[in-house]
Short mmCIF file of C-alpha atoms and ligand atoms in Angstrom, two decimals:
data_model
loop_
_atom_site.label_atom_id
_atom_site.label_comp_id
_atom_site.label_asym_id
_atom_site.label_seq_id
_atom_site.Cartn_x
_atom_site.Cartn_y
_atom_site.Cartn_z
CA UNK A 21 -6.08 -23.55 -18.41
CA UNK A 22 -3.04 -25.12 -16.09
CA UNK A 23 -0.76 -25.01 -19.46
CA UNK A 24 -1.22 -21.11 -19.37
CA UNK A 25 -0.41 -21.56 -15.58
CA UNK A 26 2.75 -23.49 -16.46
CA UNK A 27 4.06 -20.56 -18.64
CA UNK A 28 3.02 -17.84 -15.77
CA UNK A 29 4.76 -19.55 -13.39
CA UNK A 30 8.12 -20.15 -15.55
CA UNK A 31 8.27 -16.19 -15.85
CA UNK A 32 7.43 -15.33 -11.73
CA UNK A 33 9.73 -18.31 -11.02
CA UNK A 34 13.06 -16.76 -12.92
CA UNK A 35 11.91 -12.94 -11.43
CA UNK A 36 12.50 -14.22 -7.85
CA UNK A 37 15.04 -12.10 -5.96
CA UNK A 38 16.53 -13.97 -2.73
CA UNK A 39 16.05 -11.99 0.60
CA UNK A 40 18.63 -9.94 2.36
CA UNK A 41 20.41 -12.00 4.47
CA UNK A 42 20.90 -9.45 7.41
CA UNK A 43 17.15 -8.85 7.55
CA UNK A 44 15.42 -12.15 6.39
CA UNK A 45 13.85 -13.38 9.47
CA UNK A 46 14.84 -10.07 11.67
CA UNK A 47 10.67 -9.53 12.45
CA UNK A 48 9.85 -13.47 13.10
CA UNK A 49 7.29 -14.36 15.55
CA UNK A 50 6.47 -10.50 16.23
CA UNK A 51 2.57 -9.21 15.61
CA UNK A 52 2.22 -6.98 12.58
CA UNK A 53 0.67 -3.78 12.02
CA UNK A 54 -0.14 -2.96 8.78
CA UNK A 55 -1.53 0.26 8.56
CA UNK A 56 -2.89 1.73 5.11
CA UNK A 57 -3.39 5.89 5.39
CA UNK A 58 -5.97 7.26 3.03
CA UNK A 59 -5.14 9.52 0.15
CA UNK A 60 -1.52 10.74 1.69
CA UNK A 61 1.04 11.24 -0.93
CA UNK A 62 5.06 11.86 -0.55
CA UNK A 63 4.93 15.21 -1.55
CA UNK A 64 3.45 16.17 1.93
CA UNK A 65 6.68 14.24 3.94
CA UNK A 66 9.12 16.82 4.85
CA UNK A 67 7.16 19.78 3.74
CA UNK A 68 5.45 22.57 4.82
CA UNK A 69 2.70 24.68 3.88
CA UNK A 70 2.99 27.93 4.50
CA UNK A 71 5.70 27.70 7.20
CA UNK A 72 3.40 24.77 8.79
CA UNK A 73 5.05 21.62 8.95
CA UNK A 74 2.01 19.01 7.56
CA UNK A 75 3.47 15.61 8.62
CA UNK A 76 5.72 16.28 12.09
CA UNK A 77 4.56 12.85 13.36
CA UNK A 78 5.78 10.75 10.09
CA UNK A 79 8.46 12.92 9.36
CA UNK A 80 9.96 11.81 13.16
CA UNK A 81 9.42 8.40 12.07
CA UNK A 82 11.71 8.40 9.13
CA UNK A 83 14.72 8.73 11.73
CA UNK A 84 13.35 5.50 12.79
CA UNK A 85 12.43 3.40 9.87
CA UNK A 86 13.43 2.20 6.58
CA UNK A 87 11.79 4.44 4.47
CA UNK A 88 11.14 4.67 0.74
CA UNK A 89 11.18 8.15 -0.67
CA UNK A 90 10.47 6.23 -4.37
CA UNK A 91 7.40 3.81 -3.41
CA UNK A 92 4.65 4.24 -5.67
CA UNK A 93 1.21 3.43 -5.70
CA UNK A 94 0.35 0.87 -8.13
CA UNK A 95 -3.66 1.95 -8.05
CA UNK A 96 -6.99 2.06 -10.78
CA UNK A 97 -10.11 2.80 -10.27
CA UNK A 98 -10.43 0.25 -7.48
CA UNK A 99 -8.69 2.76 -4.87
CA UNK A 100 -8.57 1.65 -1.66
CA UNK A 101 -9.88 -1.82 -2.53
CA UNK A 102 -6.90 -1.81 -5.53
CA UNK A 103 -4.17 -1.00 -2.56
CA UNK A 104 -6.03 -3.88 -0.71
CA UNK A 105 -5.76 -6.56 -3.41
CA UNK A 106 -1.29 -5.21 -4.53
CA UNK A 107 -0.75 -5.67 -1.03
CA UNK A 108 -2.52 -9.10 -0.04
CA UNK A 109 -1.06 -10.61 -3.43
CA UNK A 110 1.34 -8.74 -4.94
CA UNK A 111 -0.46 -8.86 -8.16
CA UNK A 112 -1.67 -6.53 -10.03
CA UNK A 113 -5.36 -5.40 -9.94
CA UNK A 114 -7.43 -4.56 -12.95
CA UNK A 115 -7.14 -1.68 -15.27
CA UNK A 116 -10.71 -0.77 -14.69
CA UNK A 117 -13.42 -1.65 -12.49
CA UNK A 118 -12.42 -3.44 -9.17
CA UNK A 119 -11.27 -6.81 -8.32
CA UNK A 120 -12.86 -6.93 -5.14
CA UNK A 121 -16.46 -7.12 -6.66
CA UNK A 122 -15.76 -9.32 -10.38
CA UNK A 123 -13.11 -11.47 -8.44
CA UNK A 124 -14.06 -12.55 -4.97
CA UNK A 125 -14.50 -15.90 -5.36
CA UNK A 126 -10.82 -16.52 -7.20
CA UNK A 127 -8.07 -18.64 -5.40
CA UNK A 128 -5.45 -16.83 -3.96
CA UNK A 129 -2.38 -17.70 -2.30
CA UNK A 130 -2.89 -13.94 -0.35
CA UNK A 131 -0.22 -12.86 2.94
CA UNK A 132 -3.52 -13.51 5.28
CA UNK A 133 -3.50 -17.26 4.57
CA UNK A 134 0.41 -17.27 4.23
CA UNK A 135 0.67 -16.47 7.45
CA UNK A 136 -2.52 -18.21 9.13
CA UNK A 137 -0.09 -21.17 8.22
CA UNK A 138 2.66 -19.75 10.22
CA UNK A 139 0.19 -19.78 13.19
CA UNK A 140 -1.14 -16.07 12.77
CA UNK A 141 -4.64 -14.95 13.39
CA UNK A 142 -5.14 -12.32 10.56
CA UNK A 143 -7.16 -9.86 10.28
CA UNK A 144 -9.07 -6.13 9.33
CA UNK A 145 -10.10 -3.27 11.26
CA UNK A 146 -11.62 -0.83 9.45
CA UNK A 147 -15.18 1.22 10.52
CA UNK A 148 -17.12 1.17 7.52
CA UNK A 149 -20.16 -1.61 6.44
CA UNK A 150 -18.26 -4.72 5.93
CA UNK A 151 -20.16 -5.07 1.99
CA UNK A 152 -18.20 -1.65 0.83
CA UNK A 153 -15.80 -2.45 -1.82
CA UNK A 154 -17.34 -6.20 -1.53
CA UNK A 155 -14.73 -6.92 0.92
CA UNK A 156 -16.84 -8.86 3.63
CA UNK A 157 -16.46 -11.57 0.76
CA UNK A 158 -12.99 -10.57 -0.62
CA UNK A 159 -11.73 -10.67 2.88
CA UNK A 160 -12.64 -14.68 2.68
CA UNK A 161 -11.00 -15.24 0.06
CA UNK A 162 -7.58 -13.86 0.95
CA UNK A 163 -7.64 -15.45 4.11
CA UNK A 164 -8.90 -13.32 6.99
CA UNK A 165 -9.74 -14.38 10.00
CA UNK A 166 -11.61 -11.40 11.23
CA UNK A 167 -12.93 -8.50 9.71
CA UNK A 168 -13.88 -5.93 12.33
CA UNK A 169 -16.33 -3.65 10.65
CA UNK A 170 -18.66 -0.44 11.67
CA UNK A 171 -20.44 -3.08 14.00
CA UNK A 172 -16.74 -3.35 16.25
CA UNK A 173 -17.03 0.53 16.77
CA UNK A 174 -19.12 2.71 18.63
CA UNK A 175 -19.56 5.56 16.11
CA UNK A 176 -21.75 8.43 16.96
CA UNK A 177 -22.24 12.06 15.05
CA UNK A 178 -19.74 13.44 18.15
CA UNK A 179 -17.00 11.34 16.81
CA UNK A 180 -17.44 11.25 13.13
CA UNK A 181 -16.72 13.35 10.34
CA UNK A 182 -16.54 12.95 6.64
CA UNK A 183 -16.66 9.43 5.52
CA UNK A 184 -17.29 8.46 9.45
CA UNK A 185 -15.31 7.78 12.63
CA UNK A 186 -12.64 9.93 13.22
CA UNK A 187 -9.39 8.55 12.66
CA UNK A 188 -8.09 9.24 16.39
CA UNK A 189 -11.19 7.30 17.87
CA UNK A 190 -11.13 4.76 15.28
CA UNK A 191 -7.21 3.63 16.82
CA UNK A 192 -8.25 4.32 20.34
CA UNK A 193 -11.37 1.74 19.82
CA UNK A 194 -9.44 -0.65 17.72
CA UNK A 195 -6.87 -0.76 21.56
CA UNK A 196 -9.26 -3.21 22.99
CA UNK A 197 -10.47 -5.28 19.66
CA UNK A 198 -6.27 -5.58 19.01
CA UNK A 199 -5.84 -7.07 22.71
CA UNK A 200 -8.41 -9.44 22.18
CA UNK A 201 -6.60 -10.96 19.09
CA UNK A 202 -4.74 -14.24 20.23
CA UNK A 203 -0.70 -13.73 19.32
CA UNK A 204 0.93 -13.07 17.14
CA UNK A 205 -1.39 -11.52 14.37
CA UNK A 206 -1.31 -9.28 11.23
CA UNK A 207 -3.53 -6.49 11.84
CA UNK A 208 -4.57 -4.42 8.96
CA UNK A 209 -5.92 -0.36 9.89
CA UNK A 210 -7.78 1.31 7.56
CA UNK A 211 -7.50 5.14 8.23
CA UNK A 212 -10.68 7.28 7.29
CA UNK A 213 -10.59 11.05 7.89
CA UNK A 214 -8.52 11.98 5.31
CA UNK A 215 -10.57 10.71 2.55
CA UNK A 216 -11.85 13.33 -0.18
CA UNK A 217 -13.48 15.95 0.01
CA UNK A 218 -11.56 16.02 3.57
CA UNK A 219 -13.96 17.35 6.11
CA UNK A 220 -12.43 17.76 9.55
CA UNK A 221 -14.23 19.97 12.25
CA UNK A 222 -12.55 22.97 13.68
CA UNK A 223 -11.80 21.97 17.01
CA UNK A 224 -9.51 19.09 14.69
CA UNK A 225 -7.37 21.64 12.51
CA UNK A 226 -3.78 21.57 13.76
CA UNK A 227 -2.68 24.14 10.99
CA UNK A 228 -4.55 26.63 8.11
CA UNK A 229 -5.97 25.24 5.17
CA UNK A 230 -4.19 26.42 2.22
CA UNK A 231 -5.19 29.31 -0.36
CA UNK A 232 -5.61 28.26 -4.03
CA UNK A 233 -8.75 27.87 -6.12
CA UNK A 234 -8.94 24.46 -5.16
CA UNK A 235 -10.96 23.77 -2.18
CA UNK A 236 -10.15 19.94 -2.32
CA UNK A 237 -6.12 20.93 -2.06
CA UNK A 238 -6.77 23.81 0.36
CA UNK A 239 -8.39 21.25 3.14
CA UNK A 240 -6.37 18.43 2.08
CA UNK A 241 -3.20 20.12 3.94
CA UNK A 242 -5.28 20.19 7.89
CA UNK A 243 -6.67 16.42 7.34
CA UNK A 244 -3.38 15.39 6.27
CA UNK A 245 -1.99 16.78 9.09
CA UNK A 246 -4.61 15.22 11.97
CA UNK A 247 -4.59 11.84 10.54
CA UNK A 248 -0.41 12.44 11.19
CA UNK A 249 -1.55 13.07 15.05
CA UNK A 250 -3.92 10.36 15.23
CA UNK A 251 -1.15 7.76 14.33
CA UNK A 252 1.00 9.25 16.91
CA UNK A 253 -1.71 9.15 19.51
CA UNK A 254 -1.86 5.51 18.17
CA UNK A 255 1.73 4.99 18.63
CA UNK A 256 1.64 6.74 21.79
CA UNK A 257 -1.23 4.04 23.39
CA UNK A 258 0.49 1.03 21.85
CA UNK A 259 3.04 1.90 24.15
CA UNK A 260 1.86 2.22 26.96
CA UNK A 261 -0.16 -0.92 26.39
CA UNK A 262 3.13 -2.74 25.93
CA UNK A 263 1.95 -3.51 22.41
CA UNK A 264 4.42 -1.80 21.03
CA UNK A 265 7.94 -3.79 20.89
CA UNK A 266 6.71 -6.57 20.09
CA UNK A 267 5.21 -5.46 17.06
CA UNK A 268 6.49 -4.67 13.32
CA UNK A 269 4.67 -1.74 11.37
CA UNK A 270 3.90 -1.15 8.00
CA UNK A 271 2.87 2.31 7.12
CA UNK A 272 2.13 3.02 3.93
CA UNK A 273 -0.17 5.43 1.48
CA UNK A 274 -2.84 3.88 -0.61
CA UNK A 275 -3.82 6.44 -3.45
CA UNK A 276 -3.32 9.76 -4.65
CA UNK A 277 -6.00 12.35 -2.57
CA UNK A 278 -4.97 15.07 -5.28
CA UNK A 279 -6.60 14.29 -8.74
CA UNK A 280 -5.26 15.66 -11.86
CA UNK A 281 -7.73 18.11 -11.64
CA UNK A 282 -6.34 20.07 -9.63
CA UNK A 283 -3.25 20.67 -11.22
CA UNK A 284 -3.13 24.77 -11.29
CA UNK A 285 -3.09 24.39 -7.81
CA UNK A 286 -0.92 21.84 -7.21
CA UNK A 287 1.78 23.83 -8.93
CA UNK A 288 0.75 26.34 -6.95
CA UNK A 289 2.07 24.53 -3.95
CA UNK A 290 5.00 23.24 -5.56
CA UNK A 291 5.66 26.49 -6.99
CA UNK A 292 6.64 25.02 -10.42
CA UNK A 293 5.03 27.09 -13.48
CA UNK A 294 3.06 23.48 -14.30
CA UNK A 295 2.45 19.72 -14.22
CA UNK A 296 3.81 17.95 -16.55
CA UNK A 297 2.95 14.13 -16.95
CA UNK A 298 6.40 13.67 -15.71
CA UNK A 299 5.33 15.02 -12.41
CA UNK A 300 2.21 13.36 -12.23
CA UNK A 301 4.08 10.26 -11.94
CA UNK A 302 6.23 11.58 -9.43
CA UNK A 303 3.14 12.82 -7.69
CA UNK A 304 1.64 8.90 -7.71
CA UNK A 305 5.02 8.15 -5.05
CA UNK A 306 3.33 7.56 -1.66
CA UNK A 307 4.61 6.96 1.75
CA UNK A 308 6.24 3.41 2.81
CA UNK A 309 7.85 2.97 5.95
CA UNK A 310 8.70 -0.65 7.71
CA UNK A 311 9.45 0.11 11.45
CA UNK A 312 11.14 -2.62 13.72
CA UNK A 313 11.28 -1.27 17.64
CA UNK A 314 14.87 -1.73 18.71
CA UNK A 315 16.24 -2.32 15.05
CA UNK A 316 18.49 0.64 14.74
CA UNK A 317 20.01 0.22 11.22
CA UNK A 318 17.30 2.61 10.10
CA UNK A 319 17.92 4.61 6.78
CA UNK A 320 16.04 6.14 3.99
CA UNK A 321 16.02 3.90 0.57
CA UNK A 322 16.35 5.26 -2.48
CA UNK A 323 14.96 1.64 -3.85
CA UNK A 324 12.49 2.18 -6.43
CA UNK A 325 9.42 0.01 -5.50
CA UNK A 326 5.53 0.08 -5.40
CA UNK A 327 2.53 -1.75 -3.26
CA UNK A 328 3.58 -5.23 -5.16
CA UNK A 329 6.07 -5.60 -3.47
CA UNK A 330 5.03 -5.21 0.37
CA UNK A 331 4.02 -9.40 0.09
CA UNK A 332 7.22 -10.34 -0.45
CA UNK A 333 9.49 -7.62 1.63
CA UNK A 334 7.27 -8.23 4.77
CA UNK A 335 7.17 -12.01 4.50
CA UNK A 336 10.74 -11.92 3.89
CA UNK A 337 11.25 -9.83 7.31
CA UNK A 338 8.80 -12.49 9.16
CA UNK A 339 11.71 -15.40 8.17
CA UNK A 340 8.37 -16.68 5.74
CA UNK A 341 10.08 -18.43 2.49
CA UNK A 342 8.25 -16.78 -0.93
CA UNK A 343 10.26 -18.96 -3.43
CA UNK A 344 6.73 -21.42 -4.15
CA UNK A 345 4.69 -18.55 -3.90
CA UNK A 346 3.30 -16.65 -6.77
CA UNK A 347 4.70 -12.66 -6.76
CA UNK A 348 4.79 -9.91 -9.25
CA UNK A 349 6.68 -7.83 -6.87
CA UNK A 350 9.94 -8.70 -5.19
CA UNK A 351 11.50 -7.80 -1.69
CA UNK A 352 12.58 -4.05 -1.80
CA UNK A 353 15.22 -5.07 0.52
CA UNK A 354 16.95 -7.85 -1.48
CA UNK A 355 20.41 -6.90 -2.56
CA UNK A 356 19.74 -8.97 -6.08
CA UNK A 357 16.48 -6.34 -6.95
CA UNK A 358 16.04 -4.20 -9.97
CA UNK A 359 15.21 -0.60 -8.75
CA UNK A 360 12.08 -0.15 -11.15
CA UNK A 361 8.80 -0.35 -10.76
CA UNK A 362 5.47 -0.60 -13.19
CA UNK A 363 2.34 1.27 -12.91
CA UNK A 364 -1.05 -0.06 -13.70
CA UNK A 365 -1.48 1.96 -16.87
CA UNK A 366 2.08 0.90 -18.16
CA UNK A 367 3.71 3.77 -16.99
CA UNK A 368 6.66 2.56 -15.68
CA UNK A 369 9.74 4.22 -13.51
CA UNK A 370 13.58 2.98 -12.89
CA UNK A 371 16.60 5.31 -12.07
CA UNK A 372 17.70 6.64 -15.29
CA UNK A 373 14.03 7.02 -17.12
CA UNK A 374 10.32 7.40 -16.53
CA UNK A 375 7.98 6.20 -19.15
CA UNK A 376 4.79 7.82 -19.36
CA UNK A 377 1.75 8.39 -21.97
CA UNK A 378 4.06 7.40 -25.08
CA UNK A 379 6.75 9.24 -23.76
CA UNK A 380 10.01 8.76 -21.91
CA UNK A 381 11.87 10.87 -20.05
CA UNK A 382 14.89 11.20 -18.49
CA UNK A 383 15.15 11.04 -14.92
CA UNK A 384 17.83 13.42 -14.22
CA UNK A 385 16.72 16.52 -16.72
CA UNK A 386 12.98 15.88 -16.05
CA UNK A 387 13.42 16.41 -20.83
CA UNK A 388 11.57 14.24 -23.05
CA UNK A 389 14.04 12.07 -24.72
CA UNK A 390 14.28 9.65 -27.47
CA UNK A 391 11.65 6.61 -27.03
CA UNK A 392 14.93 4.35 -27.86
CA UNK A 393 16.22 4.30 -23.95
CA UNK A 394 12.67 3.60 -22.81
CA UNK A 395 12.12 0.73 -25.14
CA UNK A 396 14.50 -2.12 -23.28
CA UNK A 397 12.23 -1.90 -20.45
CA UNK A 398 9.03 -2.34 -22.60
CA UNK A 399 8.82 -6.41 -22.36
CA UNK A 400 9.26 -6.71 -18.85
CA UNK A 401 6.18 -4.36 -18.62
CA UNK A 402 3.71 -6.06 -20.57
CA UNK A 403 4.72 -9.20 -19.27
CA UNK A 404 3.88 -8.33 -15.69
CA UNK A 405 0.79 -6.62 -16.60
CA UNK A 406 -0.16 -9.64 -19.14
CA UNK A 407 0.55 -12.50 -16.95
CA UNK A 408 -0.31 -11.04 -13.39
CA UNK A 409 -4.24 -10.19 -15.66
CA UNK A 410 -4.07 -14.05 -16.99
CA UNK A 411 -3.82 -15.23 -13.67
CA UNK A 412 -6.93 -13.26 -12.48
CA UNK A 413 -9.04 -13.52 -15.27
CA UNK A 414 -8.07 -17.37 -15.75
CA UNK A 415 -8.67 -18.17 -11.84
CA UNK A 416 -5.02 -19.58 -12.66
CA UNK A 417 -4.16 -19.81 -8.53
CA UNK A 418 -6.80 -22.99 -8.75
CA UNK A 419 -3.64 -24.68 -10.16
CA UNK A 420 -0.77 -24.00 -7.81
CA UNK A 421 -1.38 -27.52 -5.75
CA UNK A 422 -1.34 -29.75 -8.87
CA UNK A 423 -0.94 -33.01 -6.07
CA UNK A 424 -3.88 -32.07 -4.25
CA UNK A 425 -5.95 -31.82 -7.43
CA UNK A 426 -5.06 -35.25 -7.86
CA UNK A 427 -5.93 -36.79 -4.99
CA UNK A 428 -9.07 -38.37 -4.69
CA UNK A 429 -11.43 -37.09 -2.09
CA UNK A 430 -10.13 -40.50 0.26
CA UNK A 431 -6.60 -39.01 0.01
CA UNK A 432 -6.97 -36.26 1.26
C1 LIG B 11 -13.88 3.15 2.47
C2 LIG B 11 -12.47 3.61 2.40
C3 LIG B 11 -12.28 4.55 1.23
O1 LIG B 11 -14.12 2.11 3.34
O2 LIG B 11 -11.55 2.57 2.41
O3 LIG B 11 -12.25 3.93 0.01
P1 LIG B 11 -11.73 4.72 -1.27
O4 LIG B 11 -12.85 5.64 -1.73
O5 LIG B 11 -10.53 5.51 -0.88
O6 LIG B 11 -11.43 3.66 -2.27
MN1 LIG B 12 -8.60 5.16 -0.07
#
């Protein structure tokens, strides 16, 4: 009831961290592109396979972004839809099942409406059917304008593959549906190809799969690498549309692609003798980049951070205000931030320790260590996995305007 809302909102209240002063405000008034990439994980950045470089595209981009080397997806089973629901809210989504289908009809204070407020138009482009993951509804609820589904595309068996339209005709048809948008707006992509099991057709394989036992790793490397190329092609036309500068992007990975089952191979590739748990957490770190055209003070972050906190970095970069606002995560660029971050199943990861499966570890030696060092950190977890739950499961956003509640329908 509100008194449980009273307590959640004493504890988000004292974990706000103010914005950085040289950047709050630095993106205001620009359109944003936000643009999730299916199943690409930081291990892939900088690396190649088999003397073939997998991500030349991104890895250029680094030189002109921020970019987090520790960002971690914060994902369940909800997937995609999980990634969806961290970054609208920066909340937490469930530890089974998916909010998007037992929570659609919450209150949310989500980014979409945020910034409807500030005068965006908000919206989703994504070629799928709009009742996948539920989110023709969800999308309502956090505030979309628009959700351009399967029905926005012209999608045909010569450009599809896999899960559907091919990620490099999926940007180039989005051009037009983009430039119809009145300005500014927050523009959400939804990348495709390289979704499991990661079928791509010849004429689309810029380098060799790889050779292990694991087919799903061996043609993970070649769909990897063309949804890299699509988003340059995609950078490429934004340019030359002028769309470009007067944008900020978002890149950033959603989920693992590589399951734990795969794990001979994947050591394979790393050439380490196995996978321990401790690198199965480092293997959860996924791509984050924020990219400003004509901001130069671009550098890589060592910040440790996950998908909770995009809400409150980006809004923070637009010159929007988050102290009302209800976050779990906090601006990865504020100076006052803890470098730590909390995954769904209470795994958790800061500088000096990663906490994993009833076991800590110590960052530096990668050795199991005493549970003692871990054990400091073991409130601040459960309370951000307990109260960011209450709030879902107790609808608890239907209090956050106690005034308007009040009013009587004549007020209003
Ligand atoms: C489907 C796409 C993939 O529309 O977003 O969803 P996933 O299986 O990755 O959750
Ligand atoms: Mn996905």
């Amino acid at each position: 009831d509100s008194s449980d809302f009273v307590e959640v909102e004493h504890y988000i209240k004292s974990n706000y961290k103010e914005p950085n002063d040289e950047l709050f405000g630095i993106a205001e008034g620009k359109n944003v592109i936000l643009i999730s990439m299916e199943s690409i994980q930081t291990f892939v950045i900088n690396n190649d396979m088999n003397g073939q470089e997998i991500t030349p595209f991104l890895n250029s981009l680094i030189d002109e972004s921020i970019y987090f080397e520790n960002f971690y997806h914060q994902t369940a089973q909800g997937k995609t839809s999980d990634s969806e629901y961290l970054v609208a809210n920066s909340m937490f989504g469930r530890d089974s099942g998916s909010v998007f289908f037992t929570h659609a009809g919450n209150e949310y204070d989500a980014t979409p409406s945020n910034l409807g407020e500030e005068g965006y138009f908000t919206s989703v482009m994504h070629p799928n059917n709009k009742s996948f993951w539920n989110r023709d509804m969800m999308y309502q609820s956090l505030g979309y304008d628009r959700y351009f589904d399967i029905n926005s595309y012209d999608v045909n068996d010569e450009n599809s593959v896999g899960w559907g339209l091919k990620d490099v005709d999926f940007f180039e048809q989005s051009i037009d549906l983009l430039k119809s948008q009145p300005e500014p707006y927050y523009t959400k992509f939804i990348t495709l190809t390289n979704h499991y099991p990661f079928d791509l057709d010849e004429e689309d394989k810029f380098i060799d799969e790889y050779d292990s036992r694991s087919r799903t790793l061996n043609s993970f490397f070649p769909t990897v690498r063309y949804m890299d190329h699509a988003l340059e092609v995609f950078f490429d036309r934004l340019k030359e549309e002028g769309i470009y500068e007067d944008s900020i992007f978002i890149l950033y990975g959603d989920h693992y692609g590589i399951s734990e089952n795969h794990n001979r191979s994947m050591a394979m590739f790393l050439e380490k003798e196995e996978i321990t748990p401790f690198d199965t957490i480092q293997l959860q770190r996924v791509p984050m980049y924020i990219h400003i055209p004509g901001y130069d003070q671009n550098h890589v972050s060592e910040m440790i951070g996950g998908q909770i906190d995009i809400k409150p970095t980006l809004l923070h970069l637009l010159g929007v205000d988050t102290k009302d606002m209800y976050h779990f995560g906090s601006d990865l660029n504020s100076p006052e931030r803890d470098s730590f971050v909390v995954l769904r199943d209470g795994s958790f990861i800061s500088d000096d320790y990663i906490y994993t499966r009833g076991i800590c570890y110590d960052k530096q030696t990668e050795e199991e260590i005493d549970a003692e060092s871990c054990e400091p950190y073991f409130e601040r977890v459960n309370l951000d996995l307990n109260y960011s739950d209450k709030i879902l499961f107790g609808d608890l956003l239907r209090y956050k305007n106690p005034e308007e509640e009040w009013k009587t329908e004549s007020e209003k």
